Short mmCIF file of C-alpha atoms and ligand atoms in Angstrom, two decimals:
data_model
loop_
_atom_site.label_atom_id
_atom_site.label_comp_id
_atom_site.label_asym_id
_atom_site.label_seq_id
_atom_site.Cartn_x
_atom_site.Cartn_y
_atom_site.Cartn_z
CA MET A 1 29.51 -29.82 19.10
CA LYS A 2 32.30 -30.12 21.63
CA LEU A 3 33.36 -26.50 22.10
CA SER A 4 34.57 -24.80 25.24
CA ASN A 5 32.52 -21.89 26.57
CA ASP A 6 35.02 -19.38 25.18
CA GLU A 7 35.00 -21.09 21.81
CA LEU A 8 31.22 -21.00 21.72
CA ILE A 9 31.19 -17.24 22.31
CA LEU A 10 33.89 -16.67 19.69
CA GLU A 11 32.02 -18.79 17.18
CA ALA A 12 28.79 -16.88 17.81
CA GLU A 13 30.61 -13.55 17.44
CA LYS A 14 32.05 -14.66 14.12
CA GLU A 15 28.65 -15.73 12.78
CA ILE A 16 27.04 -12.50 13.98
CA ARG A 17 29.66 -10.52 12.04
CA LEU A 18 28.83 -12.55 8.94
CA GLU A 19 25.11 -12.05 9.54
CA ARG A 20 25.57 -8.26 9.68
CA GLU A 21 27.66 -8.35 6.52
CA SER A 22 24.99 -10.24 4.66
CA THR A 23 22.28 -7.97 6.07
CA LEU A 24 24.10 -5.05 4.47
CA LYS A 25 24.54 -6.99 1.23
CA ILE A 26 20.81 -7.75 1.15
CA ILE A 27 20.00 -4.08 1.76
CA LYS A 28 22.20 -3.04 -1.15
CA LEU A 29 20.62 -5.65 -3.44
CA PHE A 30 17.20 -4.39 -2.36
CA GLN A 31 18.25 -0.85 -3.32
CA GLU A 32 18.95 -1.98 -6.87
CA ILE A 33 15.81 -4.14 -7.18
CA SER A 34 13.68 -1.30 -5.87
CA ALA A 35 15.37 1.32 -8.10
CA ARG A 36 14.74 -0.84 -11.20
CA LYS A 37 11.12 -1.40 -10.10
CA ILE A 38 11.53 -5.10 -10.85
CA TYR A 39 8.58 -5.80 -8.54
CA LEU A 40 6.18 -4.36 -11.13
CA GLU A 41 7.19 -6.74 -13.95
CA ARG A 42 7.03 -9.63 -11.46
CA GLY A 43 3.41 -8.82 -10.72
CA TYR A 44 3.69 -7.07 -7.35
CA PRO A 45 2.10 -3.65 -6.75
CA SER A 46 4.93 -2.52 -4.47
CA PHE A 47 8.44 -3.44 -3.41
CA TYR A 48 7.07 -4.27 0.06
CA GLU A 49 4.73 -6.89 -1.46
CA MET A 50 7.68 -8.48 -3.26
CA VAL A 51 9.82 -8.54 -0.11
CA THR A 52 7.08 -10.27 1.88
CA LYS A 53 5.57 -12.55 -0.76
CA HIS A 54 8.55 -13.37 -2.99
CA PHE A 55 11.44 -13.20 -0.52
CA GLY A 56 9.29 -14.48 2.34
CA TYR A 57 10.03 -11.91 5.04
CA CYS A 58 7.33 -11.24 7.63
CA ALA A 59 5.82 -7.74 7.66
CA GLY A 60 8.06 -6.38 10.43
CA SER A 61 11.31 -7.78 8.99
CA ALA A 62 10.38 -6.47 5.55
CA MET A 63 9.65 -2.97 6.85
CA ARG A 64 12.92 -2.89 8.82
CA ARG A 65 14.94 -3.83 5.75
CA ILE A 66 13.12 -1.46 3.43
CA ASN A 67 13.39 1.48 5.84
CA ALA A 68 17.07 0.77 6.55
CA MET A 69 17.59 0.55 2.78
CA LYS A 70 16.07 4.01 2.33
CA LEU A 71 18.21 5.42 5.13
CA VAL A 72 21.54 4.21 3.72
CA ARG A 73 20.50 5.15 0.20
CA GLU A 74 20.37 8.74 1.36
CA MET A 75 23.26 8.50 3.84
CA PRO A 76 25.64 5.80 2.55
CA GLN A 77 28.24 6.83 5.14
CA PHE A 78 26.24 4.77 7.68
CA GLU A 79 26.53 1.49 5.76
CA GLU A 80 29.62 0.51 7.73
CA LYS A 81 27.81 1.26 11.00
CA ILE A 82 25.26 -1.40 10.09
CA GLU A 83 28.12 -3.78 9.42
CA THR A 84 29.79 -3.06 12.76
CA GLY A 85 26.46 -3.30 14.60
CA GLU A 86 26.64 0.27 15.93
CA LEU A 87 23.52 0.98 13.93
CA SER A 88 21.04 -1.88 14.28
CA LEU A 89 18.55 -2.59 11.53
CA SER A 90 15.69 -1.70 13.90
CA VAL A 91 17.16 1.64 14.89
CA ALA A 92 18.00 2.53 11.27
CA ALA A 93 14.42 1.68 10.32
CA ASP A 94 12.97 3.64 13.26
CA VAL A 95 15.01 6.72 12.34
CA GLN A 96 13.92 6.47 8.71
CA SER A 97 10.26 6.18 9.63
CA PHE A 98 10.59 9.06 12.12
CA LEU A 99 12.11 11.26 9.37
CA TYR A 100 9.35 10.22 6.98
CA GLN A 101 6.63 11.10 9.49
CA GLU A 102 8.29 14.41 10.29
CA ALA A 103 8.44 15.31 6.59
CA LYS A 104 4.77 14.35 6.26
CA ILE A 105 3.75 16.85 8.93
CA GLU A 106 5.88 19.49 7.26
CA ARG A 107 8.84 19.33 9.57
CA PRO A 108 11.43 18.15 7.05
CA TYR A 109 15.01 17.66 8.20
CA SER A 110 17.94 18.99 6.17
CA ILE A 111 20.54 16.40 5.19
CA ASN A 112 22.87 17.68 7.91
CA ALA A 113 20.13 17.45 10.52
CA LYS A 114 19.41 13.87 9.37
CA ILE A 115 23.08 12.92 9.70
CA GLU A 116 23.19 14.51 13.14
CA LEU A 117 20.12 12.50 14.20
CA VAL A 118 21.58 9.18 13.01
CA GLU A 119 24.86 9.96 14.79
CA THR A 120 22.93 10.70 17.98
CA CYS A 121 21.20 7.32 17.69
CA LEU A 122 24.33 5.21 17.09
CA GLY A 123 24.77 2.55 19.74
CA LYS A 124 21.39 3.32 21.34
CA SER A 125 18.55 0.91 22.05
CA ARG A 126 15.16 1.30 20.37
CA ARG A 127 13.71 2.60 23.62
CA GLU A 128 16.40 5.28 23.94
CA VAL A 129 15.89 6.24 20.32
CA GLU A 130 12.13 6.53 20.88
CA GLN A 131 12.84 8.93 23.77
CA GLU A 132 15.06 10.96 21.46
CA PHE A 133 12.23 11.22 18.94
CA ALA A 134 9.75 12.28 21.64
CA ARG A 135 12.17 14.98 22.77
CA ARG A 136 12.40 16.30 19.23
CA ASN A 137 8.68 16.11 18.58
CA PRO A 138 6.43 15.90 21.67
CA GLU A 139 3.40 15.60 19.35
CA ARG A 140 4.51 12.06 18.51
CA GLU A 141 2.10 10.56 21.01
CA LYS A 142 -0.65 11.43 18.54
CA ARG A 143 0.71 9.12 15.88
CA GLU A 144 -1.05 5.99 14.86
CA SER A 145 0.27 2.50 15.47
CA GLN A 146 -1.01 -1.01 15.00
CA HIS A 147 0.22 -4.51 15.63
CA ALA A 148 -1.23 -7.96 15.15
CA ILE A 149 -2.50 -9.64 18.31
CA SER A 150 -3.73 -12.76 16.50
CA ASN A 151 -4.18 -13.93 12.92
CA ASP A 152 -7.29 -11.84 12.39
CA ARG A 153 -7.19 -9.15 15.09
CA LEU A 154 -5.09 -6.00 15.31
CA ARG A 155 -4.49 -3.65 18.21
CA VAL A 156 -4.71 -0.14 16.72
CA SER A 157 -3.86 2.89 18.76
CA PHE A 158 -4.15 6.57 17.97
CA SER A 159 -5.48 9.58 19.79
CA ILE A 160 -8.45 11.58 18.52
CA SER A 161 -9.79 15.06 19.28
CA LYS A 162 -12.61 15.55 21.79
CA GLU A 163 -14.68 16.93 18.91
CA LEU A 164 -14.33 13.75 16.82
CA ASN A 165 -15.14 11.64 19.88
CA ASP A 166 -18.36 13.67 20.39
CA LYS A 167 -19.30 13.16 16.75
CA LEU A 168 -18.76 9.40 16.97
CA ASN A 169 -20.81 9.15 20.16
CA TYR A 170 -23.61 11.20 18.60
CA LEU A 171 -23.59 8.87 15.59
CA LYS A 172 -23.76 5.84 17.90
CA ASP A 173 -26.83 7.42 19.55
CA LEU A 174 -28.48 7.98 16.17
CA LEU A 175 -27.87 4.33 15.34
CA GLY A 176 -29.22 3.27 18.72
CA HIS A 177 -32.23 1.60 17.09
CA VAL A 178 -29.88 -0.74 15.18
CA ASP A 179 -27.63 -1.56 18.09
CA PRO A 180 -28.15 0.20 21.43
CA SER A 181 -24.69 -0.71 22.68
CA MET A 182 -22.69 -0.22 19.51
CA THR A 183 -18.95 -0.57 19.89
CA THR A 184 -16.54 1.74 18.09
CA GLU A 185 -15.47 -1.21 15.97
CA ALA A 186 -19.07 -1.84 14.89
CA LEU A 187 -19.48 1.84 14.08
CA LEU A 188 -16.26 1.88 12.01
CA GLU A 189 -17.47 -1.23 10.19
CA ARG A 190 -20.67 0.60 9.16
CA LEU A 191 -18.73 3.71 8.14
CA ALA A 192 -16.27 1.58 6.13
CA GLU A 193 -19.20 -0.07 4.29
CA LEU A 194 -20.71 3.32 3.50
CA GLY A 195 -17.36 4.61 2.25
CA LEU A 196 -16.71 1.52 0.13
CA ASN A 197 -20.15 1.70 -1.45
CA LYS A 198 -19.31 5.23 -2.54
CA TYR A 199 -15.64 4.93 -3.50
CA ASP A 200 -14.85 1.30 -4.39
CA PRO A 201 -14.78 1.25 -8.22
CA GLN A 202 -15.80 -2.42 -8.36
CA ARG A 203 -18.88 -1.91 -6.16
CA VAL A 204 -19.86 1.17 -8.19
CA ALA A 205 -19.45 -0.84 -11.40
CA ASN A 206 -21.49 -3.77 -10.07
CA ARG A 207 -24.31 -1.41 -9.10
CA SER A 208 -24.40 0.30 -12.45
CA GLN A 209 -24.37 -3.09 -14.16
CA LYS A 210 -27.43 -4.14 -12.17
CA ARG A 211 -29.14 -0.83 -13.00
CA GLY A 212 -28.27 -1.35 -16.68
CA GLU A 213 -29.70 -4.86 -16.68
CA LYS A 214 -32.89 -3.64 -15.02
CA LYS A 215 -33.24 -0.81 -17.53
CA ALA A 216 -32.61 -3.16 -20.45
CA LYS A 217 -35.21 -5.57 -19.10
CA SER A 218 -37.91 -2.94 -18.75
CA GLN A 219 -37.11 -1.54 -22.19
CA LYS A 220 -37.38 -5.01 -23.66
CA SER A 221 -40.76 -5.53 -22.10
CA ARG A 222 -41.93 -2.16 -23.51
CA GLU A 223 -40.79 -3.19 -26.94
CA ASN A 224 -42.62 -6.47 -26.61
CA GLY A 225 -44.54 -7.18 -29.80
CA LYS A 226 -42.49 -4.81 -31.94
CA ALA A 227 -40.03 -6.07 -34.53
CA ARG A 228 -36.57 -6.63 -33.15
CA GLU A 229 -33.96 -4.00 -33.98
CA THR A 230 -30.84 -5.41 -35.59
CA ASN A 231 -28.22 -3.76 -33.42
CA PRO A 232 -29.33 -0.81 -31.29
CA SER A 233 -26.03 -0.35 -29.44
CA SER A 234 -23.93 0.22 -32.56
CA THR A 235 -26.22 2.95 -33.91
CA SER A 236 -26.34 4.80 -30.61
CA ALA A 237 -22.57 4.45 -30.12
CA ALA A 238 -21.96 6.08 -33.49
CA GLU A 239 -24.05 9.06 -32.41
CA VAL A 240 -22.09 9.51 -29.19
CA LYS A 241 -19.05 11.76 -29.51
CA ARG A 242 -15.80 9.86 -28.95
CA THR A 243 -14.78 10.44 -25.37
CA ARG A 244 -12.20 9.11 -22.95
CA TYR A 245 -14.91 8.89 -20.30
CA ILE A 246 -16.07 5.31 -19.87
CA PRO A 247 -19.87 5.26 -19.91
CA ALA A 248 -21.62 3.66 -16.96
CA MET A 249 -23.00 0.71 -18.93
CA GLU A 250 -19.56 -0.21 -20.23
CA LYS A 251 -17.94 0.30 -16.84
CA ALA A 252 -20.30 -2.37 -15.70
CA VAL A 253 -19.48 -5.05 -18.22
CA ILE A 254 -15.76 -5.32 -17.46
CA PRO A 255 -15.43 -8.73 -15.84
CA ASP A 256 -15.18 -8.18 -12.12
CA ASP A 257 -13.90 -11.18 -10.22
CA GLY A 258 -13.20 -9.15 -7.08
CA LYS A 259 -9.55 -10.17 -7.23
CA GLY A 260 -8.15 -6.73 -7.96
CA CYS A 261 -5.44 -5.71 -10.43
CA THR A 262 -5.39 -8.00 -13.48
CA PHE A 263 -1.72 -7.47 -14.34
CA VAL A 264 -0.01 -10.85 -14.84
CA SER A 265 3.79 -11.15 -14.86
CA GLU A 266 5.74 -13.31 -17.31
CA THR A 267 6.07 -15.86 -14.52
CA GLY A 268 2.28 -16.00 -14.30
CA ARG A 269 1.82 -14.04 -11.06
CA ARG A 270 -1.31 -11.92 -10.89
CA CYS A 271 -0.88 -8.65 -8.97
CA GLY A 272 -4.35 -8.55 -7.33
CA SER A 273 -3.83 -5.23 -5.54
CA HIS A 274 -6.92 -3.10 -4.83
CA ARG A 275 -4.86 0.04 -4.24
CA PHE A 276 -6.08 2.86 -6.53
CA LEU A 277 -7.77 0.21 -8.67
CA GLN A 278 -8.91 1.75 -11.93
CA ARG A 279 -10.15 0.82 -15.35
CA ASP A 280 -7.48 0.86 -18.00
CA HIS A 281 -7.72 0.94 -21.80
CA ILE A 282 -5.82 -2.11 -23.12
CA ARG A 283 -5.26 -0.33 -26.43
CA PRO A 284 -4.71 3.24 -25.25
CA PHE A 285 -7.51 5.72 -25.89
CA SER A 286 -4.99 8.09 -27.49
CA ARG A 287 -4.23 5.41 -30.10
CA GLY A 288 -7.82 4.80 -31.01
CA GLY A 289 -8.68 2.27 -28.28
CA SER A 290 -12.40 2.02 -27.60
CA ASN A 291 -14.41 2.19 -24.38
CA THR A 292 -15.92 -1.24 -24.90
CA ALA A 293 -15.54 -4.11 -22.47
CA ASP A 294 -13.06 -6.01 -24.63
CA ASN A 295 -10.66 -3.06 -24.45
CA LEU A 296 -10.97 -2.45 -20.70
CA ARG A 297 -9.47 -4.10 -17.66
CA TRP A 298 -8.72 -3.35 -14.00
CA LEU A 299 -5.23 -2.19 -13.02
CA CYS A 300 -3.89 -0.98 -9.69
CA GLY A 301 -2.45 2.54 -9.53
CA GLU A 302 1.16 1.34 -9.76
CA HIS A 303 0.63 -0.91 -12.76
CA ASN A 304 -1.50 1.69 -14.49
CA ARG A 305 1.24 4.30 -14.07
CA ALA A 306 4.06 1.97 -15.05
CA ARG A 307 2.15 0.93 -18.14
CA SER A 308 1.43 4.43 -19.33
CA CYS A 309 5.08 5.47 -19.11
CA ASN A 310 7.01 2.49 -20.43
CA TRP A 311 4.91 -0.40 -21.62
CA SER A 312 3.37 -0.78 -24.96
CA HIS A 313 0.89 -3.50 -25.71
ZN1 LIG B 401 -1.09 -4.15 -9.96
#
């Protein structure tokens, strides 16, 4: 490339204008894809998953585009500011996530207040915008943040109350016999295991399956010598009142491969999300579907909801 210095700058400026134009185009396409929930039929549990896994954006780029998309969906008058570069993707995304966090702590902004905030942030750097947020909500320092520091480590930062810190230290003392110099990470690991044993539906199901097998084994040994019954499960099932509740034994026999949501898209993509994973009746209970293993499968919260409102199998 034999360009003069001036020509190089002009060329770069031209390409940057085109880049901003296509950024806005992508954001508007994302709006439509997200509104039609196309990610669900393609086997993704969320639009974010589709943006990272299908379109190949890294986590940060995906979040910036999705947040900017939400901002201009609500305030389309700022679309042209993205195009001119007065509103960078990062700042648009930061403002959107600030507004989201404010709404979450019950400090919602009216539409006029939102517009005023975006206008205040036009042409500012991310650092200046962060200062603006801190001025509006000094409690912001309490918020949680995390970023990857290597492939398998994250730096997480959040502040906690003195009371919670005392509780954690007390718990570390109680566990002193296991590990006298327990780190907070090790403590959280133990707490996460305890929580998962209680709330992870797959672990609960695996446990009840093991219990069921044990029970069946001991019953079998008691019946040793007696004539074999033809089919004990069908007689007892007939006695049980029909109920939507999935009995523990049958919870257990749903194949559990530990790979999460079993929804598979037409293109053959399996969702695999563990978010709000729950058992689902393949033939709906309301249409006579049974609680037996062949009528049950695991679906994530999103696919379960989408299925119950507009899919029929
Ligand atoms: Zn799913």
